[in-house]
Short mmCIF file of C-alpha atoms in Angstrom, two decimals:
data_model
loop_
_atom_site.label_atom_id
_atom_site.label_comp_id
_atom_site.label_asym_id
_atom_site.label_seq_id
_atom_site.Cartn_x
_atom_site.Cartn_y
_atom_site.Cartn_z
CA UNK M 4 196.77 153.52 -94.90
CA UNK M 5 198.29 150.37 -94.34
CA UNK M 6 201.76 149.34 -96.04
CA UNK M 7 202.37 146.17 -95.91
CA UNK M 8 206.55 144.54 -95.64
CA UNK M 9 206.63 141.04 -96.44
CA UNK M 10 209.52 139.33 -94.06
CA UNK M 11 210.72 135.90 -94.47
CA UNK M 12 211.39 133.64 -91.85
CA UNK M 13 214.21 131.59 -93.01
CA UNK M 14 216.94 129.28 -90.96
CA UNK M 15 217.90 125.79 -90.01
CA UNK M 16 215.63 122.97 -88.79
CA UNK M 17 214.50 123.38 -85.27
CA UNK M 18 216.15 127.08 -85.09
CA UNK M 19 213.05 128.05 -83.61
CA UNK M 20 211.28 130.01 -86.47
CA UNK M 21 207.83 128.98 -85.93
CA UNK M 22 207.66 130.16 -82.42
CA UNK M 23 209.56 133.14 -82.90
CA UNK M 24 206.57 134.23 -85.70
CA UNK M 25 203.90 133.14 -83.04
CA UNK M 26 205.25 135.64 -80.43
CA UNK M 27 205.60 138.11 -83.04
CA UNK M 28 202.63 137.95 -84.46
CA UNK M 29 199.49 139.84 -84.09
CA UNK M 30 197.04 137.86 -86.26
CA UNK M 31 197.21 134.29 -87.71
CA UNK M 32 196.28 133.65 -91.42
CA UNK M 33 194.70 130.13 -92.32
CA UNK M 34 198.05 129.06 -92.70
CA UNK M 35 199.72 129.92 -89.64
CA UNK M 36 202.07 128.50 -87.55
CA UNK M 37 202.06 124.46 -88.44
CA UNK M 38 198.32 124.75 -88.79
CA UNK M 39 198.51 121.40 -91.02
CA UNK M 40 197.90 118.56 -89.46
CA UNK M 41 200.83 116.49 -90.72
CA UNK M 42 202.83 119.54 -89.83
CA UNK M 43 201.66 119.04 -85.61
CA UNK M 44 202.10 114.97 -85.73
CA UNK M 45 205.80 115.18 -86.86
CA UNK M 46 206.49 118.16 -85.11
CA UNK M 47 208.20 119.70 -88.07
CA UNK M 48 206.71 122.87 -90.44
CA UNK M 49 206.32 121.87 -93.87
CA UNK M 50 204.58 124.47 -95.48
CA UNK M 51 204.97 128.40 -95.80
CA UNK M 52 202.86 129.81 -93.17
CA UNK M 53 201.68 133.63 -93.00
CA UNK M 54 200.53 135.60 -89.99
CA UNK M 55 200.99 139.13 -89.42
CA UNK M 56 202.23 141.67 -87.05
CA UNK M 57 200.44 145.25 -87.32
CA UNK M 58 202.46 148.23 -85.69
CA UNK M 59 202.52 152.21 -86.03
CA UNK M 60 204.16 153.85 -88.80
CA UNK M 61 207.70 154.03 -88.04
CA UNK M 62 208.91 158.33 -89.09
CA UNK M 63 211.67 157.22 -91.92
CA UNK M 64 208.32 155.54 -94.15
CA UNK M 65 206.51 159.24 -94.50
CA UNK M 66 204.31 161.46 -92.04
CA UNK M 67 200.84 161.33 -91.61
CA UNK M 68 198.78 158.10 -89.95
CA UNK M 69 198.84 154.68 -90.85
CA UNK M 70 199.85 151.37 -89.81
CA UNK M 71 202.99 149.34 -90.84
CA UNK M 72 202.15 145.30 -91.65
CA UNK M 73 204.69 142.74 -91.49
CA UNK M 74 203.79 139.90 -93.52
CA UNK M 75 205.64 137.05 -91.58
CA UNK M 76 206.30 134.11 -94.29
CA UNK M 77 207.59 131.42 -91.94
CA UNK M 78 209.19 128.94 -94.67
CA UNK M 79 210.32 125.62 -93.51
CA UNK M 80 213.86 124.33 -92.00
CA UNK M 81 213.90 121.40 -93.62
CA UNK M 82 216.45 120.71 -96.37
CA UNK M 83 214.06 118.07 -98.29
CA UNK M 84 211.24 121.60 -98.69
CA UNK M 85 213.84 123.79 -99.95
CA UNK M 86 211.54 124.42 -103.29
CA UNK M 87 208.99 125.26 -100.77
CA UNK M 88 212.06 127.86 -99.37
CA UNK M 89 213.02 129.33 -102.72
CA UNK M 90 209.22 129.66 -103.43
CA UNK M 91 208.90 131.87 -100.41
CA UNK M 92 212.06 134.06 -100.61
CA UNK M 93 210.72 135.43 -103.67
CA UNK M 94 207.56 137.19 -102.07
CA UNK M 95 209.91 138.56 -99.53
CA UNK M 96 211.48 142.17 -98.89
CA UNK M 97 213.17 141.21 -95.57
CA UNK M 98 214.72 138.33 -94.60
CA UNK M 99 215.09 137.23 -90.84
CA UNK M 100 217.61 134.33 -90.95
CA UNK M 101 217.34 132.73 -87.38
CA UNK M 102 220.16 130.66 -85.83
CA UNK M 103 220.15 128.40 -82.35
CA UNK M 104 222.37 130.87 -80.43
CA UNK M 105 223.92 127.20 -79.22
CA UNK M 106 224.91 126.00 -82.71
CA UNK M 107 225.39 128.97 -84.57
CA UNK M 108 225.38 128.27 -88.78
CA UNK M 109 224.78 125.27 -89.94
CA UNK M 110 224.40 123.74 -93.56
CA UNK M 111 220.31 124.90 -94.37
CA UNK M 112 221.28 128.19 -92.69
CA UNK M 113 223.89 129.07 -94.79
CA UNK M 114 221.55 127.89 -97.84
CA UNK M 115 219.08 130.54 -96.81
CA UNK M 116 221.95 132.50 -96.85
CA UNK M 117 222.85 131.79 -100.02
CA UNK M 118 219.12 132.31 -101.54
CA UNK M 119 218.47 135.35 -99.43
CA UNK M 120 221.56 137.01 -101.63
CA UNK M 121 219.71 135.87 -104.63
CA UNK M 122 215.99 137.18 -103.82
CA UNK M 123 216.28 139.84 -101.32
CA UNK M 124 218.15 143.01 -100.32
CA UNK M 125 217.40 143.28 -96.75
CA UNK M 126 218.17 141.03 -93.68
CA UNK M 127 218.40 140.91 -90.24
CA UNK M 128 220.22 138.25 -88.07
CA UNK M 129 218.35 136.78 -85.16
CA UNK M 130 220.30 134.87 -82.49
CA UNK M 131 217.17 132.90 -80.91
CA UNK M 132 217.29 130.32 -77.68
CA UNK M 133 219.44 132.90 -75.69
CA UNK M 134 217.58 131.34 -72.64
CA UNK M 135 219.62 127.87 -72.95
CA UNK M 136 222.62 129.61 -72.11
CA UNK M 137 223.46 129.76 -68.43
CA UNK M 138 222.87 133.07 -67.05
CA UNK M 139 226.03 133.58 -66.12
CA UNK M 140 227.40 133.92 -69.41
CA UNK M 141 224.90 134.13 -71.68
CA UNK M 142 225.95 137.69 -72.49
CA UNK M 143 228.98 136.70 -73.00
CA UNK M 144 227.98 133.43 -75.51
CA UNK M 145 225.90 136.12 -76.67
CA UNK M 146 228.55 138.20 -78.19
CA UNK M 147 231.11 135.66 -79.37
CA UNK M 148 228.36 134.31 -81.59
CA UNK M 149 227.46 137.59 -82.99
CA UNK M 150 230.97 138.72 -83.62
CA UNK M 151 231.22 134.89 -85.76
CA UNK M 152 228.25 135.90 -87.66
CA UNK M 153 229.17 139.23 -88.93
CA UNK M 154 232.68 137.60 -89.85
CA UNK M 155 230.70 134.93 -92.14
CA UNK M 156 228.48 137.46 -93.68
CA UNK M 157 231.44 140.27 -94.23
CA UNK M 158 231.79 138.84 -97.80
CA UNK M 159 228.33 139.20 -98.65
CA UNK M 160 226.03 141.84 -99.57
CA UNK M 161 224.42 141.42 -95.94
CA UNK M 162 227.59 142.97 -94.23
CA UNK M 163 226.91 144.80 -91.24
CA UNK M 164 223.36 143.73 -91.10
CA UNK M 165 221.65 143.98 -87.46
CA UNK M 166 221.75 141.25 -84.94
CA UNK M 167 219.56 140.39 -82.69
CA UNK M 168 219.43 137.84 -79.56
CA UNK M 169 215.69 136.68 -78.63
CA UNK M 170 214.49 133.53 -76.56
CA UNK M 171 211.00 133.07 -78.61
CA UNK M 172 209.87 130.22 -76.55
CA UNK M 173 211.52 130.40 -73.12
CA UNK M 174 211.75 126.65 -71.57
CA UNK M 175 211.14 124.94 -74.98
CA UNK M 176 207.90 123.83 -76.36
CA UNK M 177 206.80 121.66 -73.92
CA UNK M 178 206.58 125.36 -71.60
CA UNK M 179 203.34 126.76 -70.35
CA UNK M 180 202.46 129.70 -72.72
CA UNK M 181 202.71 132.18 -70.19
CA UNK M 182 206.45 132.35 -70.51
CA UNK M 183 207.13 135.38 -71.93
CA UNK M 184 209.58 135.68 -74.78
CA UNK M 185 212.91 137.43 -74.55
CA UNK M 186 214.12 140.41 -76.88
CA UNK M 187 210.88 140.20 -79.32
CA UNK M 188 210.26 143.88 -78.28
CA UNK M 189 213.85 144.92 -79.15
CA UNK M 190 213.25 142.71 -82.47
CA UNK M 191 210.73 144.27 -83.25
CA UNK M 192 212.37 147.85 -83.25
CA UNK M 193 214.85 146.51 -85.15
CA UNK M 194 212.60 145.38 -87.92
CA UNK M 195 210.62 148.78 -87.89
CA UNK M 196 214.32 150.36 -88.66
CA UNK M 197 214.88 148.14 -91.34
CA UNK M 198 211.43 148.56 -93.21
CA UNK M 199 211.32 150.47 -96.02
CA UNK M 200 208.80 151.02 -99.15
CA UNK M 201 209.13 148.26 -101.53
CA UNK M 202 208.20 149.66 -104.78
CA UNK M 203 205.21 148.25 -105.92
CA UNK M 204 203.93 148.79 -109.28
CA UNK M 205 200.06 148.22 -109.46
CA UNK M 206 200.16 148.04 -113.55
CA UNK M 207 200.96 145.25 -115.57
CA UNK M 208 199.65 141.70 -115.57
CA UNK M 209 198.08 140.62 -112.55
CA UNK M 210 200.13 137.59 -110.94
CA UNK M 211 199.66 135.43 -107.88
CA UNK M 212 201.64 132.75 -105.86
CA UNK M 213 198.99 130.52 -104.96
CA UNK M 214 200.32 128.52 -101.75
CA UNK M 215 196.82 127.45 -100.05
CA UNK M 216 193.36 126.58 -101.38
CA UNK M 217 190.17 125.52 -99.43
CA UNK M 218 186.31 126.07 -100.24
CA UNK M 219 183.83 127.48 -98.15
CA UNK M 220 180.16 126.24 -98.26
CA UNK M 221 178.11 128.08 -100.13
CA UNK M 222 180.24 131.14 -101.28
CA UNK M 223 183.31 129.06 -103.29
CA UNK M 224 186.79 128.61 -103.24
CA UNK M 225 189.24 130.47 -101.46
CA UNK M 226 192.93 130.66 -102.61
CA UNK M 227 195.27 132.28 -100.64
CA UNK M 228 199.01 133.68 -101.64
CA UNK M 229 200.77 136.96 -102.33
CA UNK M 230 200.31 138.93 -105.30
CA UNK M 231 203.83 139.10 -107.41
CA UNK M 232 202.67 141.92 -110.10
CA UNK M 233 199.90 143.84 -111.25
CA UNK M 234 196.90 144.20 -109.27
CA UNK M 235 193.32 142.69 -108.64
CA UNK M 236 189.68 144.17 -107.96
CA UNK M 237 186.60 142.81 -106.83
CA UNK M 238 184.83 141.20 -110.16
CA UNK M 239 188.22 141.21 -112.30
CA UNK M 240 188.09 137.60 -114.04
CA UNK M 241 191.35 135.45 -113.63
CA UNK M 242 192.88 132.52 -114.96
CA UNK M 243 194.05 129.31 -113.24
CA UNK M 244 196.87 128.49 -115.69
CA UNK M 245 197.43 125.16 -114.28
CA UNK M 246 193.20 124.03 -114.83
CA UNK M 247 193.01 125.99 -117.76
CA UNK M 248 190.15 127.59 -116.40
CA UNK M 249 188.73 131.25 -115.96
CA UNK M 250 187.11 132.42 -113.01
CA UNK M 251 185.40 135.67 -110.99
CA UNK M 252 186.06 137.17 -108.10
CA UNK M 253 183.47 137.88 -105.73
CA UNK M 254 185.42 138.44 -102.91
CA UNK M 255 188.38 139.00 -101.33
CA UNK M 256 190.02 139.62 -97.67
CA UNK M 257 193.68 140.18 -96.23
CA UNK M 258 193.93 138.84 -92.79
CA UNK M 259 189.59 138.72 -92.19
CA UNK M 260 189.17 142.09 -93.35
CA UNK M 261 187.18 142.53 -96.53
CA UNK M 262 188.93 144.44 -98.85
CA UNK M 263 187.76 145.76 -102.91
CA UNK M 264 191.28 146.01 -104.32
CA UNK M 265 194.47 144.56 -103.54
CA UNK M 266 198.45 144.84 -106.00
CA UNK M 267 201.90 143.69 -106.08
CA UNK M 268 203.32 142.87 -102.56
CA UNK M 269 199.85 142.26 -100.76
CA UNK M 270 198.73 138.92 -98.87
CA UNK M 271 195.22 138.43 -100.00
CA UNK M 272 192.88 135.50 -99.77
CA UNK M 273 190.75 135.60 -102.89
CA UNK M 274 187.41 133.79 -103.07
CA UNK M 275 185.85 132.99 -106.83
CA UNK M 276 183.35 130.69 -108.07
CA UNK M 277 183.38 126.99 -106.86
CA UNK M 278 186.01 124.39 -108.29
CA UNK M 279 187.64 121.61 -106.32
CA UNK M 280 190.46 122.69 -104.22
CA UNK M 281 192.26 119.81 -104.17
CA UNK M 282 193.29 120.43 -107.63
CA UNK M 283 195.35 123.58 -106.67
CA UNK M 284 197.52 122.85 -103.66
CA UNK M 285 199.70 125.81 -105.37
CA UNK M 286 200.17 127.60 -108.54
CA UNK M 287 199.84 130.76 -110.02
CA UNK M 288 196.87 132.85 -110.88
CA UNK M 289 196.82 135.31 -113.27
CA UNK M 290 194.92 138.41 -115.78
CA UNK M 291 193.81 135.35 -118.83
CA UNK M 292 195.97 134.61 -120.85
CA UNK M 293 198.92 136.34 -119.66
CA UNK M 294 201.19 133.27 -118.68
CA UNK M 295 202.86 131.23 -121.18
CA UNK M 296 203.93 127.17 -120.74
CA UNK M 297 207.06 127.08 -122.29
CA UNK M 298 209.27 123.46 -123.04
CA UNK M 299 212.97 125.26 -123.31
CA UNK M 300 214.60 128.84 -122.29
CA UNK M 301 217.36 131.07 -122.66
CA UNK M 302 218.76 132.07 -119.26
CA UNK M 303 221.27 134.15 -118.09
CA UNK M 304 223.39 132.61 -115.73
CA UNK M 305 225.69 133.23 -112.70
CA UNK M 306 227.32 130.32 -110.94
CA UNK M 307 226.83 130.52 -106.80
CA UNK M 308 230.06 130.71 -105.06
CA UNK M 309 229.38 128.04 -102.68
CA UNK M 310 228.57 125.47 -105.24
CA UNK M 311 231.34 123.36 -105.07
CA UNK M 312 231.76 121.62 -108.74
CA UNK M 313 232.10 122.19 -111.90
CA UNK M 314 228.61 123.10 -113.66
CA UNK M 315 228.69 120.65 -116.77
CA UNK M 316 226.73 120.78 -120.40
CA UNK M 317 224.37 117.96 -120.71
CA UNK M 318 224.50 118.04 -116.88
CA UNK M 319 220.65 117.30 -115.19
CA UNK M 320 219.37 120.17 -112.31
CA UNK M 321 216.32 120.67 -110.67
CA UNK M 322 215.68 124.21 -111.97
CA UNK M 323 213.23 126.22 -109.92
CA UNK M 324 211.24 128.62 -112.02
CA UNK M 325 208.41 130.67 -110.01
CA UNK M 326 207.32 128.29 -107.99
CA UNK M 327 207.66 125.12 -109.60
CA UNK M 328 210.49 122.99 -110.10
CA UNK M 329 211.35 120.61 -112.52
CA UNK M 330 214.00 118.59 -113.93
CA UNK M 331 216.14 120.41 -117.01
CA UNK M 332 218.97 120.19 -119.23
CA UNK M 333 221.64 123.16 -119.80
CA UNK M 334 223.77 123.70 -122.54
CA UNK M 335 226.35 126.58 -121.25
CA UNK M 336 227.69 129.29 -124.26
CA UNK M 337 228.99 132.77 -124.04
CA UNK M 338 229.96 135.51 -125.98
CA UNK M 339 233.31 134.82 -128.78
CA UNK M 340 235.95 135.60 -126.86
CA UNK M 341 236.63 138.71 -128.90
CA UNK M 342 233.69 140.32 -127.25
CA UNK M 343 234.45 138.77 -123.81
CA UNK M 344 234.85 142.56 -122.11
CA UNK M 345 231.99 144.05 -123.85
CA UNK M 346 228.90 145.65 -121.93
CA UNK M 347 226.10 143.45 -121.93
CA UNK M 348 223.11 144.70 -121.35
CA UNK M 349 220.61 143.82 -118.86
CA UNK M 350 217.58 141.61 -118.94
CA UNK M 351 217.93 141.43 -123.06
CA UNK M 352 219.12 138.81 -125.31
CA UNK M 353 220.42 139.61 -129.05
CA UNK M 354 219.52 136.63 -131.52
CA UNK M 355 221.85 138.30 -133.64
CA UNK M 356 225.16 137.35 -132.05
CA UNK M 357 227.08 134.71 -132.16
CA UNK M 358 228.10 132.85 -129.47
CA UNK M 359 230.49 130.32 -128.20
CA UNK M 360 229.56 126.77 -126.72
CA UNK M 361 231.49 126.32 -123.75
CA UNK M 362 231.76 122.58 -122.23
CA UNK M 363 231.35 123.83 -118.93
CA UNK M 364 230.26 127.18 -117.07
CA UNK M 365 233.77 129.58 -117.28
CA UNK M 366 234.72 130.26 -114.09
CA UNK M 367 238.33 131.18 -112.39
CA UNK M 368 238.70 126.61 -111.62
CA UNK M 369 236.77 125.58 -114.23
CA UNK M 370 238.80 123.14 -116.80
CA UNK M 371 237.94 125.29 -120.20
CA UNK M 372 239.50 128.37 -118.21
CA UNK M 373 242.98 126.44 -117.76
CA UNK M 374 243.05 126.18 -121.53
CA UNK M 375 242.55 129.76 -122.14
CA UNK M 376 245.46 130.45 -119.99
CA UNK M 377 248.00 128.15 -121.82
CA UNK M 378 247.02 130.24 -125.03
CA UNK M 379 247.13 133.49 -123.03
CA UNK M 380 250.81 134.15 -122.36
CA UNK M 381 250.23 137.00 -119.90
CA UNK M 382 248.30 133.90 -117.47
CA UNK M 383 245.95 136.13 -116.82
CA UNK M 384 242.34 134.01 -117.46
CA UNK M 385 239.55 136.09 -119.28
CA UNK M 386 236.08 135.71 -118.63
CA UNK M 387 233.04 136.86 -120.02
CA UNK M 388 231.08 139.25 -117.77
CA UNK M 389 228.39 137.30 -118.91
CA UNK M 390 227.27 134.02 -119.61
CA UNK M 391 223.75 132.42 -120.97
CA UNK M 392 222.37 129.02 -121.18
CA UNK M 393 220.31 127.17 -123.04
CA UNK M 394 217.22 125.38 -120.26
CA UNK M 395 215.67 122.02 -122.00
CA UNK M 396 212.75 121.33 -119.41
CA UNK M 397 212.00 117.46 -118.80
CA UNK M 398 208.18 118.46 -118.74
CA UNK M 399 206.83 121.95 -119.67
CA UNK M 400 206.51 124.64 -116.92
CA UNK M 401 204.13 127.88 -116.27
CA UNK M 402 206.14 130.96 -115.65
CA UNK M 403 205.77 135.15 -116.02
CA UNK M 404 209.12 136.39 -118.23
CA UNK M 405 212.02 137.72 -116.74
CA UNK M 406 211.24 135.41 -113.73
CA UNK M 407 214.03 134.26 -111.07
CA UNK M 408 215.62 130.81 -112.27
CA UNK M 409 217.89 128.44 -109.88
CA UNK M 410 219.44 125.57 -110.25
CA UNK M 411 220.19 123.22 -107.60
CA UNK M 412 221.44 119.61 -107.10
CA UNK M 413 218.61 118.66 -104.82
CA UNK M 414 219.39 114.99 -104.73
CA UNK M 415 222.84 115.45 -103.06
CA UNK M 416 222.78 113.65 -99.75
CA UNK M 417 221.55 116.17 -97.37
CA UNK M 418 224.12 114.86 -94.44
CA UNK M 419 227.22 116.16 -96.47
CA UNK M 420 228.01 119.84 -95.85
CA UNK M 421 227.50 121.01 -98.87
CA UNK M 422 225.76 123.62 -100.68
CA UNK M 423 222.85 122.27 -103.35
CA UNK M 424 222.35 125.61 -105.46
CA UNK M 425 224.30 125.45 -108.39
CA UNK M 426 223.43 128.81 -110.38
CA UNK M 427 220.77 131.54 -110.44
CA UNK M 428 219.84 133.53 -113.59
CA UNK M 429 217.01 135.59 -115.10
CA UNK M 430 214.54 134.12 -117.23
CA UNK M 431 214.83 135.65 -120.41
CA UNK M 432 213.39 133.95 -123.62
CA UNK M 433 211.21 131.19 -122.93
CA UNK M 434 210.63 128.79 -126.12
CA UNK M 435 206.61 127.45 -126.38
CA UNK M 436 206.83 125.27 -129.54
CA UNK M 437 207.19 121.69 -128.44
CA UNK M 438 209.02 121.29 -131.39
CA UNK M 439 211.46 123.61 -130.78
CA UNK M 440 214.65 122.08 -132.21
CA UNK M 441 213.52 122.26 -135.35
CA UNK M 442 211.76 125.96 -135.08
CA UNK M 443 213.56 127.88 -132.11
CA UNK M 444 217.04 126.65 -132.06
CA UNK M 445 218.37 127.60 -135.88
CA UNK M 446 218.08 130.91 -134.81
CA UNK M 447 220.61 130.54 -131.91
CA UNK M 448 223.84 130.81 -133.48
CA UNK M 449 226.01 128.83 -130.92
CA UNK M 450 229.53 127.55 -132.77
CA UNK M 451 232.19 125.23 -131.21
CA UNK M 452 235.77 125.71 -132.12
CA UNK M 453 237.39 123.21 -134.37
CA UNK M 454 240.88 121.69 -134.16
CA UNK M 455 242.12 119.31 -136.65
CA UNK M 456 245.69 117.91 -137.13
CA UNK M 457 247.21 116.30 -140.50
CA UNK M 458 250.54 115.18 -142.09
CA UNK M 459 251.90 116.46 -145.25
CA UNK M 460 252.64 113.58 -147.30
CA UNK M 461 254.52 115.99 -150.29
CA UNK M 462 255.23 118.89 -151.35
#
C-alpha cells in the first residue's frame, strides 16, 4: 500500500529549492531536478520538476504496512514562470515554502505565500542555507528569523505552521557532493507529522495535468503529470482536448514501476499510441468528451488582500484557469443591496436573481464603497458576502467546472515590491457559444442604477 502526498516546493529565486528536493529525494522522475537543458545553461529551474521520497508509514495515517510517498513538485523561483507556479500549487497537498535563512521573505516568496492560501491547506516553513551563517551565531540568526516568520504568517491561515532550518547544499553548488546536508533528517520528520490522507475520490471524470511529453521508440508517447480527478486503467481510451484526438493506453508507470490503475492525486507517466510530442508540451487529458472550451464565464470572486489597487470593470488580467492562462475581461456585479447579508450558497449560481453592476470590485477602499457610506448615515459600509463576475476570454480556454480561477497583473514590473495576484474565484458557469452576447448574456439580469436630475419649469 503506498499513499502517495504531493508537496510543493515553492519560494524565491535562488532560495535553494532544487537542491533541497535533490537531498530529499529518493528517486528522480524524467523531470527532475533542472533536467532541461536550458534549465542547466542558465542555471535557473524553469519547469515543474517531480522526484520522490519513499518512507515508512508514519502511526497517525492508519496501522498495518505500507509506505508513505512524497511527491516533491519543485516549481520554479522565478517571477516571469509564475503560471508555471500556480499550475503546480494546484496538484499540491503540502506546501514547503523555502526562504535563504540570510534574506528572509522577499517579493516571489510572499507570492507563494499568497497562492499557497489559495490552493492548499498545509505548509511547512523551511529556513534553508543555515550553513552561511557563522557558526558562532547561526543559532542565534537562526531564531530571530523564525520568530519574523511566524509574525508574517500570524494573519494567515498558515499560523503556527512548523519551521524548519536545513543547509541543502552545504558550501554552495560549486561543493563536492559528498557534503552532507544539514537538518534534511529533522525535515523530514517534520513532513511525516504533517502528512495526512488527502481525500481522493477515484469516481468522476478522469482528468490530468499534462506537464511533460516525450516518445519512446517503438512503444509511443509518454505523457507525464498528476491526475486531478477520476481515475485511469490500463486500456481506458482518453482524449487530448487540446489535438482533438482520442487515444489508448497501453501502459503506464509511477516512478519506473509498472502499474494497471492509477486516480486522483497520483504521479503517473502514461504511455498511448504514437503522436508527436512536440505538440503537447502541457495540457490536460481527459475521459472523451468530458472537457468543455468555453469563450466567457461566471466566476465567483474574492479580491487578494495584498493586491494593492482597485480591481476595475473593463479592466484586462491574465486569468489562470487550470493550467492555462490567458488574457480576459471582467465585468464585476453583486447581489441588490437589499440582499447584501443574505446566505449565498456555495459553488452555485441562480440565473434567477438579479444583480447589481458594480464599477469596481466592493471592498472596505474601494471608490463605490465611499458612496454607500454617504447614503448610509450610520457610516458603517455594507458589503456583500459575495461577489461574481462576468470572465470575457481574449481566446477560448479548456477547463473542468468548478475549477480554481486567478487573476493576476503579470505585466507589472517585477522589480517593484508588489504583489501581481489580483483575485481568486471558483469557476462556476462557463459559456461555450461563441456568440454568446446574443445567446448567454440576456439571461444574466445585471441592472445599473439610474440617476437623473431636471428643473420644473411650472406648476
Amino acid at each position: 500500500r503506498v499513499l502517495n502526498v504531493n508537496v510543493g516546493v515553492l519560494g524565491h529565486i535562488d532560495s535553494g529549492k532544487t537542491a533541497l528536493a535533490r537531498a530529499l529525494s529518493t528517486t528522480g522522475s524524467t523531470a527532475a531536478f533542472d533536467r532541461a537543458p536550458q534549465s542547466r545553461a542558465r542555471g535557473i529551474t524553469l519547469d515543474l520538476g517531480f522526484s520522490c521520497l519513499r518512507t515508512a508509514l508514519p502511526p497517525q495515517l492508519g496501522p498495518g504496512p505500507g509506505e508513505l510517498q512524497f511527491t516533491l513538485v519543485d516549481c520554479p523561483g522565478h517571477a516571469s514562470l509564475i503560471r508555471t507556479i500556480i499550475g503546480g500549487a494546484q496538484i499540491i497537498d503540502l506546501m514547503m515554502l523555502v526562504i535563504d535563512v540570510t534574506k528572509g521573505m522577499q517579493t516571489q516568496s510572499a507570492e507563494c505565500l499568497v497562492i499557497g492560501q489559495i490552493a492548499c491547506q498545509k505548509m511547512v516553513v523551511v529556513l534553508n542555507k543555515i550553513d552561511l551563517l557563522p557558526e558562532g551565531k547561526r543559532q542565534s540568526a537562526i531564531e530571530k528569523m523564525t520568530k519574523k516568520m511566524q509574525k508574517t504568517l500570524e494573519n494567515t491561515k498558515f499560523c503556527g505552521c512548523p519551521i524548519v532550518a536545513v543547509a541543502a547544499k552545504p558550501g554552495g553548488p560549486e561543493a563536492p557532493e559528498s557534503e552532507t546536508p544539514l537538518g534534511v533528517s529533522e525535515l523530514i520528520e517534520v513532513l511525516k507529522s504533517q502528512a495526512y490522507l488527502p481525500s481522493r475520490d477515484p469516481s468522476g471524470h478522469f482528468l490530468m495535468a499534462v506537464d511533460h511529453c516525450f516518445s519512446i521508440k517503438g512503444q509511443g508517447t509518454v505523457m507525464t503529470g498528476t491526475i486531478l480527478s477520476g481515475s485511469v486503467s490500463l486500456g481506458d481510451n482518453v482524449e487530448i482536448p487540446a489535438l482533438k484526438v482520442t487515444k489508448k493506453v497501453k501502459s503506464m508507470q509511477m516512478f519506473h514501476t509498472p502499474v494497471t490503475y492509477a486516480m486522483q492525486g497520483d504521479r503517473v507517466g502514461i504511455c498511448v499510441t504514437q503522436f508527436d510530442p512536440k505538440l503537447l508540451e502541457r495540457g490536460l487529458v481527459c475521459t472523451p468528451e468530458s472537457l468543455h472550451t468555453i469563450h466567457a464565464a461566471i466566476i465567483s470572486v474574492k479580491k487578494i488582500q495584498y493586491f494593492r489597487g482597485a480591481l476595475q470593470t473593463k479592466a484586462k488580467f491574465h486569468i489562470t484557469v487550470g493550467h492555462e492562462t490567458v488574457m480576459g475581461r471582467v465585468m464585476f456585479f453583486s447581489p441588490a443591496p437589499a440582499d447584501f447579508s443574505d446566505e449565498i450558497q456555495e459553488n452555485v449560481f441562480d440565473f434567477e436573481k438579479d444583480y447589481l453592476y458594480q464599477e469596481e470590485y466592493l471592498s472596505k477602499d474601494s471608490n463605490s464603497s465611499e458612496e454607500n457610506k454617504e447614503n448610509d448615515q450610520t457610516g458603517e459600509i455594507q458589503l456583500p458576502k459575495q461577489q461574481w463576475a462576468l470572465l470575457e476570454f481574449e481566446k477560448p480556454v479548456t477547463c473542468p467546472k468548478l475549477c480554481l480561477v486567478i487573476g493576476s497583473k503579470l505585466d507589472t514590473d517585477i522589480h517593484t515590491n508588489t504583489c501581481r495576484l489580483a483575485f481568486h474565484g471558483v469557476l462556476l458557469q462557463g459559456v461555450e457559444d461563441k456568440n454568446y452576447s446574443e445567446t448567454f448574456l440576456p439571461k444574466l439580469k445585471v441592472y445599473k442604477l439610474k440617476h437623473k436630475e431636471g428643473q420644473v419649469e411650472r406648476v
